[in-house]
Short mmCIF file of C-alpha atoms in Angstrom, two decimals:
data_model
loop_
_atom_site.label_atom_id
_atom_site.label_comp_id
_atom_site.label_asym_id
_atom_site.label_seq_id
_atom_site.Cartn_x
_atom_site.Cartn_y
_atom_site.Cartn_z
CA UNK A 198 86.14 -60.63 -94.80
CA UNK A 199 88.59 -58.36 -96.62
CA UNK A 200 90.78 -60.19 -99.08
CA UNK A 201 94.31 -58.85 -99.64
CA UNK A 202 96.37 -59.57 -102.75
CA UNK A 203 100.02 -60.63 -102.80
CA UNK A 204 101.21 -59.83 -106.33
CA UNK A 205 103.21 -62.46 -108.25
CA UNK A 206 106.78 -63.00 -106.97
CA UNK A 207 106.37 -60.86 -103.85
CA UNK A 208 105.76 -61.24 -100.13
CA UNK A 209 104.26 -59.58 -97.06
CA UNK A 210 104.47 -59.81 -93.27
CA UNK A 211 101.81 -58.93 -90.70
CA UNK A 212 100.78 -59.64 -87.10
CA UNK A 213 98.28 -62.45 -86.45
CA UNK A 214 96.80 -62.52 -82.96
CA UNK A 215 95.75 -65.50 -80.85
CA UNK A 216 92.44 -66.87 -82.12
CA UNK A 217 92.52 -65.08 -85.45
CA UNK A 218 92.28 -67.30 -88.52
CA UNK A 219 94.47 -66.78 -91.56
CA UNK A 220 92.86 -67.85 -94.82
CA UNK A 221 95.29 -68.34 -97.72
CA UNK A 222 93.64 -68.63 -101.11
CA UNK A 223 95.00 -69.75 -104.49
CA UNK A 224 92.85 -67.51 -106.71
CA UNK A 225 93.81 -68.99 -110.08
CA UNK A 226 95.00 -72.46 -109.05
CA UNK A 227 98.51 -73.86 -109.42
CA UNK A 228 100.34 -71.38 -107.17
CA UNK A 229 102.40 -71.81 -103.97
CA UNK A 230 102.59 -69.57 -100.89
CA UNK A 231 105.53 -69.90 -98.50
CA UNK A 232 104.43 -69.18 -94.92
CA UNK A 233 106.64 -68.41 -91.91
CA UNK A 234 105.59 -67.66 -88.34
CA UNK A 235 107.46 -66.14 -85.40
CA UNK A 236 106.27 -65.53 -81.84
CA UNK A 237 105.44 -61.81 -81.56
CA UNK A 238 106.70 -61.71 -77.96
CA UNK A 239 110.13 -63.10 -78.95
CA UNK A 240 110.96 -63.59 -82.60
CA UNK A 241 113.77 -65.99 -81.63
CA UNK A 242 110.96 -68.56 -81.43
CA UNK A 243 109.91 -69.65 -84.92
CA UNK A 244 108.17 -72.33 -86.92
CA UNK A 245 110.16 -75.61 -86.97
CA UNK A 246 109.51 -78.37 -89.48
CA UNK A 247 111.47 -80.83 -87.31
CA UNK A 248 109.48 -80.15 -84.12
CA UNK A 249 106.26 -80.32 -86.15
CA UNK A 250 107.20 -83.68 -87.70
CA UNK A 251 108.11 -84.90 -84.18
CA UNK A 252 104.81 -84.01 -82.54
CA UNK A 253 102.42 -84.57 -85.46
CA UNK A 254 104.19 -87.80 -86.48
CA UNK A 255 103.71 -87.08 -90.17
CA UNK A 256 105.37 -85.02 -92.91
CA UNK A 257 101.94 -84.41 -94.57
CA UNK A 258 100.13 -81.70 -92.60
CA UNK A 259 96.44 -81.04 -93.13
CA UNK A 260 93.25 -80.19 -91.17
CA UNK A 261 93.65 -81.13 -87.51
CA UNK A 262 97.44 -80.83 -87.50
CA UNK A 263 99.30 -78.15 -85.62
CA UNK A 264 102.50 -76.36 -86.59
CA UNK A 265 105.07 -76.16 -83.78
CA UNK A 266 107.92 -73.84 -82.82
CA UNK A 267 111.59 -74.61 -82.21
CA UNK A 268 110.77 -74.26 -78.49
CA UNK A 269 108.06 -76.94 -78.66
CA UNK A 270 105.06 -74.59 -78.54
CA UNK A 271 102.10 -74.97 -80.93
CA UNK A 272 101.84 -71.87 -83.13
CA UNK A 273 99.05 -72.55 -85.63
CA UNK A 274 96.36 -75.15 -86.17
CA UNK A 275 95.08 -76.06 -89.62
CA UNK A 276 91.30 -75.79 -89.14
CA UNK A 277 90.22 -76.28 -92.76
CA UNK A 278 92.08 -77.50 -95.83
CA UNK A 279 90.47 -77.41 -99.27
CA UNK A 280 93.75 -78.18 -101.01
CA UNK A 281 95.19 -81.10 -99.04
CA UNK A 282 98.76 -81.00 -100.35
CA UNK A 283 101.45 -78.83 -98.79
CA UNK A 284 105.18 -79.12 -98.25
CA UNK A 285 107.24 -78.64 -95.09
CA UNK A 286 110.51 -80.14 -96.33
CA UNK A 287 112.00 -77.43 -98.53
CA UNK A 288 113.45 -73.98 -97.92
CA UNK A 289 112.19 -70.84 -99.69
CA UNK A 290 113.56 -70.28 -103.19
CA UNK A 291 116.45 -67.79 -103.20
CA UNK A 292 119.14 -66.30 -105.44
CA UNK A 293 121.23 -69.43 -104.76
CA UNK A 294 118.43 -71.84 -105.64
CA UNK A 295 117.74 -69.92 -108.86
CA UNK A 296 121.42 -70.23 -109.85
CA UNK A 297 121.35 -73.95 -109.00
CA UNK A 298 118.08 -75.03 -110.59
CA UNK A 299 117.61 -72.46 -113.38
CA UNK A 300 121.13 -71.61 -114.61
CA UNK A 301 119.79 -70.31 -117.94
CA UNK A 302 117.11 -68.06 -116.43
CA UNK A 303 117.41 -64.65 -114.74
CA UNK A 304 118.30 -64.82 -111.04
CA UNK A 305 115.52 -63.69 -108.68
CA UNK A 306 115.73 -63.06 -104.94
CA UNK A 307 112.84 -65.48 -104.60
CA UNK A 308 110.56 -66.10 -101.64
CA UNK A 309 113.63 -65.96 -99.39
CA UNK A 310 114.50 -62.40 -100.44
CA UNK A 311 110.85 -61.34 -100.34
CA UNK A 312 110.40 -62.77 -96.85
CA UNK A 313 113.66 -61.23 -95.61
CA UNK A 314 112.56 -57.77 -96.75
CA UNK A 315 109.02 -58.12 -95.36
CA UNK A 316 110.23 -59.46 -91.99
CA UNK A 317 113.09 -56.98 -91.44
CA UNK A 318 110.82 -54.34 -89.82
CA UNK A 319 109.90 -56.95 -87.19
CA UNK A 320 113.56 -57.46 -86.26
CA UNK A 321 113.87 -60.79 -88.07
CA UNK A 322 117.09 -61.23 -90.07
CA UNK A 323 117.74 -63.51 -93.06
CA UNK A 324 119.59 -66.18 -91.02
CA UNK A 325 116.49 -66.55 -88.83
CA UNK A 326 114.40 -67.73 -91.80
CA UNK A 327 113.75 -71.46 -91.31
CA UNK A 328 112.12 -73.99 -93.61
CA UNK A 329 108.76 -72.46 -94.56
CA UNK A 330 105.39 -74.18 -94.52
CA UNK A 331 104.90 -74.19 -98.28
CA UNK A 332 101.16 -73.95 -98.76
CA UNK A 333 99.78 -75.75 -101.86
CA UNK A 334 103.31 -76.94 -102.80
CA UNK A 335 103.39 -80.39 -104.37
CA UNK A 336 106.48 -82.39 -103.39
CA UNK A 337 105.94 -86.14 -103.75
CA UNK A 338 108.49 -88.35 -101.95
CA UNK A 339 108.97 -91.87 -103.27
CA UNK A 340 109.73 -95.01 -101.28
CA UNK A 341 113.48 -94.42 -101.55
CA UNK A 342 113.18 -90.87 -100.22
CA UNK A 343 113.68 -89.18 -103.60
CA UNK A 344 111.62 -86.02 -103.94
CA UNK A 345 110.30 -84.05 -106.90
CA UNK A 346 108.80 -80.56 -107.13
CA UNK A 347 105.79 -80.62 -109.44
CA UNK A 348 102.95 -78.23 -110.22
CA UNK A 349 100.39 -77.75 -107.43
CA UNK A 350 97.16 -79.69 -107.82
CA UNK A 351 95.05 -76.73 -106.63
CA UNK A 352 92.07 -75.43 -108.53
CA UNK A 353 91.05 -71.77 -108.62
CA UNK A 354 89.67 -70.76 -105.23
CA UNK A 355 91.16 -73.57 -103.16
CA UNK A 356 92.20 -72.39 -99.71
CA UNK A 357 93.55 -73.35 -96.31
CA UNK A 358 92.61 -71.81 -92.94
CA UNK A 359 95.02 -71.69 -89.99
CA UNK A 360 94.14 -70.48 -86.50
CA UNK A 361 96.83 -68.68 -84.51
CA UNK A 362 97.47 -70.37 -81.15
CA UNK A 363 99.69 -67.48 -79.99
CA UNK A 364 100.37 -63.86 -81.00
CA UNK A 365 102.45 -64.20 -84.15
CA UNK A 366 104.30 -62.37 -86.88
CA UNK A 367 103.50 -64.13 -90.15
CA UNK A 368 105.40 -63.93 -93.45
CA UNK A 369 103.59 -64.96 -96.63
CA UNK A 370 104.54 -65.01 -100.32
CA UNK A 371 103.31 -65.62 -103.82
CA UNK A 372 106.05 -67.99 -104.94
CA UNK A 373 108.77 -66.92 -107.38
CA UNK A 374 110.17 -70.27 -108.55
CA UNK A 375 109.40 -71.92 -111.88
CA UNK A 376 108.99 -75.53 -110.77
CA UNK A 377 106.83 -75.02 -107.70
CA UNK A 378 104.25 -73.03 -109.67
CA UNK A 379 104.29 -75.06 -112.86
CA UNK A 380 106.18 -72.27 -114.63
CA UNK A 381 103.56 -69.56 -114.08
CA UNK A 382 103.80 -66.67 -111.65
CA UNK A 383 100.46 -65.93 -110.09
CA UNK A 384 99.15 -63.93 -107.14
CA UNK A 385 98.06 -65.27 -103.77
CA UNK A 386 95.07 -63.94 -101.83
CA UNK A 387 94.71 -63.95 -98.06
CA UNK A 388 92.34 -62.77 -95.39
CA UNK A 389 92.43 -62.50 -91.60
CA UNK A 390 89.17 -63.66 -90.03
CA UNK A 391 88.70 -61.82 -86.75
CA UNK A 392 85.45 -63.39 -85.49
CA UNK A 393 85.43 -65.09 -82.10
CA UNK A 394 87.57 -68.26 -82.24
CA UNK A 395 84.62 -70.50 -81.35
CA UNK A 396 82.88 -69.54 -84.58
CA UNK A 397 85.77 -70.39 -86.81
CA UNK A 398 86.22 -74.12 -86.82
CA UNK B 5 143.38 -92.96 -85.66
CA UNK B 6 142.46 -92.07 -82.08
CA UNK B 7 138.90 -93.04 -81.18
CA UNK B 8 137.07 -90.86 -78.65
CA UNK B 9 134.11 -92.04 -76.59
CA UNK B 10 130.85 -90.12 -76.06
CA UNK B 11 129.30 -91.69 -72.94
CA UNK B 12 125.59 -92.63 -73.04
CA UNK B 13 123.18 -89.64 -72.96
CA UNK B 14 125.88 -87.00 -73.42
CA UNK B 15 127.36 -84.80 -76.14
CA UNK B 16 130.50 -83.01 -77.29
CA UNK B 17 131.51 -80.22 -79.67
CA UNK B 18 134.81 -79.73 -81.49
CA UNK B 19 136.34 -78.01 -84.52
CA UNK B 20 136.57 -79.94 -87.80
CA UNK B 21 138.77 -78.38 -90.46
CA UNK B 22 138.39 -78.40 -94.24
CA UNK B 23 139.42 -81.81 -95.61
CA UNK B 24 139.34 -83.61 -92.28
CA UNK B 25 137.07 -86.65 -92.13
CA UNK B 26 134.80 -87.32 -89.17
CA UNK B 27 134.17 -91.01 -88.56
CA UNK B 28 131.15 -91.74 -86.33
CA UNK B 29 130.95 -95.30 -85.06
CA UNK B 30 128.14 -97.23 -83.37
CA UNK B 31 130.30 -99.49 -81.16
CA UNK B 32 127.53 -101.79 -79.88
CA UNK B 33 124.87 -101.36 -82.60
CA UNK B 34 121.41 -99.87 -82.17
CA UNK B 35 122.43 -96.35 -81.09
CA UNK B 36 121.82 -92.90 -82.62
CA UNK B 37 124.15 -89.87 -82.79
CA UNK B 38 122.69 -86.41 -83.44
CA UNK B 39 125.13 -84.29 -85.44
CA UNK B 40 125.12 -80.52 -85.94
CA UNK B 41 127.54 -78.35 -87.90
CA UNK B 42 128.18 -74.60 -87.94
CA UNK B 43 130.62 -72.59 -90.03
CA UNK B 44 133.62 -71.76 -87.81
CA UNK B 45 134.02 -68.35 -89.48
CA UNK B 46 130.42 -67.35 -88.70
CA UNK B 47 128.26 -69.63 -86.58
CA UNK B 48 125.12 -67.92 -87.93
CA UNK B 49 125.58 -70.31 -90.86
CA UNK B 50 124.44 -73.81 -89.90
CA UNK B 51 123.31 -77.16 -91.24
CA UNK B 52 119.85 -76.95 -92.89
CA UNK B 53 117.72 -80.00 -93.60
CA UNK B 54 115.57 -77.96 -96.02
CA UNK B 55 118.48 -76.70 -98.12
CA UNK B 56 119.95 -80.21 -98.13
CA UNK B 57 116.66 -81.77 -99.30
CA UNK B 58 116.47 -79.04 -101.98
CA UNK B 59 119.90 -79.63 -103.46
CA UNK B 60 120.25 -83.38 -102.93
CA UNK B 61 116.63 -84.02 -104.06
CA UNK B 62 116.16 -86.75 -101.46
CA UNK B 63 115.34 -87.08 -97.76
CA UNK B 64 117.56 -90.21 -97.51
CA UNK B 65 121.18 -89.09 -97.37
CA UNK B 66 124.02 -91.57 -97.85
CA UNK B 67 127.46 -91.88 -99.49
CA UNK B 68 127.86 -89.27 -102.24
CA UNK B 69 125.38 -86.83 -100.71
CA UNK B 70 126.39 -83.48 -99.28
CA UNK B 71 124.91 -81.66 -96.29
CA UNK B 72 124.18 -77.98 -96.96
CA UNK B 73 123.95 -74.80 -94.88
CA UNK B 74 121.10 -72.32 -94.54
CA UNK B 75 123.18 -70.03 -96.82
CA UNK B 76 123.36 -72.66 -99.58
CA UNK B 77 126.98 -73.72 -98.98
CA UNK B 78 127.99 -77.40 -98.84
CA UNK B 79 129.36 -78.20 -95.36
CA UNK B 80 130.02 -81.96 -95.31
CA UNK B 81 130.12 -84.80 -97.81
CA UNK B 82 129.28 -88.37 -96.83
CA UNK B 83 132.27 -90.29 -98.21
CA UNK B 84 131.49 -93.72 -96.76
CA UNK B 85 128.35 -95.14 -95.16
CA UNK B 86 128.37 -98.61 -93.59
CA UNK B 87 124.96 -98.07 -91.98
CA UNK B 88 122.81 -96.63 -94.78
CA UNK B 89 119.92 -95.33 -92.68
CA UNK B 90 119.92 -91.88 -91.12
CA UNK B 91 117.29 -89.24 -90.36
CA UNK B 92 117.23 -85.55 -91.21
CA UNK B 93 113.57 -84.85 -90.43
CA UNK B 94 113.45 -84.69 -86.63
CA UNK B 95 114.78 -82.30 -84.01
CA UNK B 96 117.02 -83.42 -81.12
CA UNK B 97 115.20 -84.92 -78.13
CA UNK B 98 114.71 -82.37 -75.33
CA UNK B 99 112.95 -81.86 -72.00
CA UNK B 100 109.78 -81.03 -73.94
CA UNK B 101 109.94 -84.14 -76.11
CA UNK B 102 110.51 -86.31 -73.04
CA UNK B 103 107.39 -84.83 -71.41
CA UNK B 104 105.43 -85.39 -74.62
CA UNK B 105 106.51 -88.91 -75.58
CA UNK B 106 107.46 -90.43 -72.21
CA UNK B 107 105.10 -88.87 -69.64
CA UNK B 108 105.72 -91.72 -67.17
CA UNK B 109 109.51 -91.60 -67.38
CA UNK B 110 112.01 -89.16 -65.82
CA UNK B 111 112.55 -85.99 -67.85
CA UNK B 112 116.02 -85.66 -69.41
CA UNK B 113 117.55 -82.64 -71.13
CA UNK B 114 118.20 -84.93 -74.08
CA UNK B 115 120.44 -84.38 -77.08
CA UNK B 116 119.13 -80.81 -77.27
CA UNK B 117 120.38 -79.96 -73.78
CA UNK B 118 123.63 -81.82 -74.32
CA UNK B 119 124.27 -80.01 -77.62
CA UNK B 120 123.35 -76.63 -76.12
CA UNK B 121 125.89 -77.08 -73.32
CA UNK B 122 128.63 -78.38 -75.62
CA UNK B 123 128.12 -75.61 -78.20
CA UNK B 124 127.83 -72.69 -75.76
CA UNK B 125 131.64 -72.11 -75.61
CA UNK B 126 131.56 -71.58 -79.39
CA UNK B 127 129.00 -68.79 -79.05
CA UNK B 128 126.06 -70.93 -80.26
CA UNK B 129 122.84 -70.49 -78.27
CA UNK B 130 119.93 -72.95 -77.91
CA UNK B 131 117.68 -71.13 -80.42
CA UNK B 132 120.38 -71.59 -83.06
CA UNK B 133 120.10 -75.39 -82.86
CA UNK B 134 118.40 -76.60 -86.05
CA UNK B 135 117.19 -80.04 -87.07
CA UNK B 136 120.18 -82.33 -86.54
CA UNK B 137 121.51 -84.92 -88.96
CA UNK B 138 120.55 -87.94 -86.88
CA UNK B 139 123.16 -90.54 -87.72
CA UNK B 140 121.94 -94.18 -87.62
CA UNK B 141 118.40 -93.03 -86.70
CA UNK B 142 115.66 -95.17 -88.23
CA UNK B 143 112.57 -93.16 -89.20
CA UNK B 144 110.48 -94.88 -91.85
CA UNK B 145 107.95 -92.66 -93.65
CA UNK B 146 104.96 -94.41 -95.24
CA UNK B 147 103.15 -93.46 -98.44
CA UNK B 148 100.80 -91.15 -96.56
CA UNK B 149 103.67 -89.28 -94.91
CA UNK B 150 103.21 -90.89 -91.49
CA UNK B 151 106.50 -91.46 -89.70
CA UNK B 152 107.65 -93.80 -86.95
CA UNK B 153 110.80 -93.84 -84.84
CA UNK B 154 112.08 -97.40 -84.53
CA UNK B 155 115.30 -99.01 -83.31
CA UNK B 156 118.35 -98.44 -85.52
CA UNK B 157 119.30 -101.32 -87.80
CA UNK B 158 123.02 -100.87 -87.12
CA UNK B 159 125.28 -103.71 -86.06
CA UNK B 160 128.25 -103.28 -83.73
CA UNK B 161 131.01 -101.39 -85.49
CA UNK B 162 128.91 -99.81 -88.26
CA UNK B 163 130.12 -96.32 -89.12
CA UNK B 164 129.74 -93.32 -91.38
CA UNK B 165 132.51 -91.00 -92.62
CA UNK B 166 131.90 -87.35 -93.48
CA UNK B 167 134.48 -85.01 -94.99
CA UNK B 168 134.39 -81.35 -93.97
CA UNK B 169 134.05 -79.02 -96.98
CA UNK B 170 134.69 -75.94 -94.82
CA UNK B 171 136.10 -75.14 -91.38
CA UNK B 172 133.34 -76.23 -89.01
CA UNK B 173 132.23 -76.48 -85.41
CA UNK B 174 130.57 -79.88 -84.99
CA UNK B 175 128.24 -81.02 -82.21
CA UNK B 176 127.78 -84.77 -81.67
CA UNK B 177 125.81 -86.85 -79.16
CA UNK B 178 125.08 -90.33 -77.92
CA UNK B 179 121.29 -90.17 -78.02
CA UNK B 180 119.21 -89.90 -74.84
CA UNK B 181 115.73 -90.89 -76.07
CA UNK B 182 114.12 -94.27 -75.55
CA UNK B 183 112.52 -94.83 -78.97
CA UNK B 184 115.42 -93.79 -81.17
CA UNK B 185 117.80 -96.22 -79.45
CA UNK B 186 115.43 -99.13 -78.99
CA UNK B 187 115.22 -98.38 -75.27
CA UNK B 188 118.94 -98.77 -74.54
CA UNK B 189 121.40 -95.99 -73.82
CA UNK B 190 124.75 -96.73 -75.37
CA UNK B 191 127.92 -94.80 -76.15
CA UNK B 192 129.02 -93.45 -79.51
CA UNK B 193 132.62 -93.50 -80.74
CA UNK B 194 134.16 -91.00 -83.14
CA UNK B 195 137.49 -90.19 -84.72
CA UNK B 196 138.91 -87.33 -86.76
CA UNK B 197 141.02 -88.55 -89.67
CA UNK B 198 143.62 -85.93 -90.46
CA UNK B 199 145.38 -87.50 -93.48
CA UNK B 200 145.47 -85.61 -96.75
CA UNK B 201 141.95 -85.38 -98.22
CA UNK B 202 142.96 -87.24 -101.37
CA UNK B 203 143.72 -90.38 -99.36
CA UNK B 204 140.40 -90.47 -97.60
CA UNK B 205 137.71 -91.24 -100.10
#
């Protein structure tokens, strides 16, 4: 298994084929990785938090849950989850969110800008970027619906594994925002496991 | 104020200009209305549940909250809310959701199909339909993130009023799904209040 590094505050995009397993690792602990997925055959079909909440009947996705597209097709299944806490409510950080939440800090293009650049060669424009599956992100929601973004609870080496249920284009970042990472900018590691699907779960 | 009727299991789309107030009324009680909004100047900019959750810091939107676009612009402000419970997690019901949740019942194109048809003349295609703001929809989320769709708590005549903060194209339905309406298909009423904005809140 070859592990690739996403440097702090950057992002990548790559194909992930049916049956392959994407492992996303938090090498130091306390970091977030925004993940997007699009159908390789037609990038107009993309990850949808709303369809996923509909079919999985929960906003807390973990091992055994699937992530669904806007056209009601399952795209990825979480086959192993050593972290346990992820977010699927919030959009990728962007220049606008930096201006809003960190008015005294330098503006950064954020995960949104990093994803837009990485996905452009696949014909995916910025307006096609939906809510991301924010791996390791810690967003508690209280009984009144109020939410907070706090530091991830991950320890060094925690990971999640997701099996592709279709041929996909995946976007993946090492998050750029202060709050979601507890103020520290760290790398993210990932690997694509290409063994036969039956071996993987 | 002229009140228009959306018959059961159907939908409409119409322009809503800056400062105008959309009043959505549940005339019998217990019905849901899925609402979408797109910027009239560029329909690539649309309502985003993720951006709204980001900026409003809650998943429970009511009077005083604004609904935001995927490009981080405020689109609508809730200026009055006589219902208090709405959903912004779930996607409009569709042929696929009918097959999934009601395998023994006839398939219906649902709010998704109704919105797609109503929005087509404005140049908005089905893939551009995001999570709707589901007015009056009752979706409790428990401490573990599990969600349920139960009958709306609205009484006959309950309403919500939303002021447009930009020139919009709005899509609006009388919901077609069994669970969200407590098993009954009822109409929705709406009105566009065109008085000066200062008079309205």
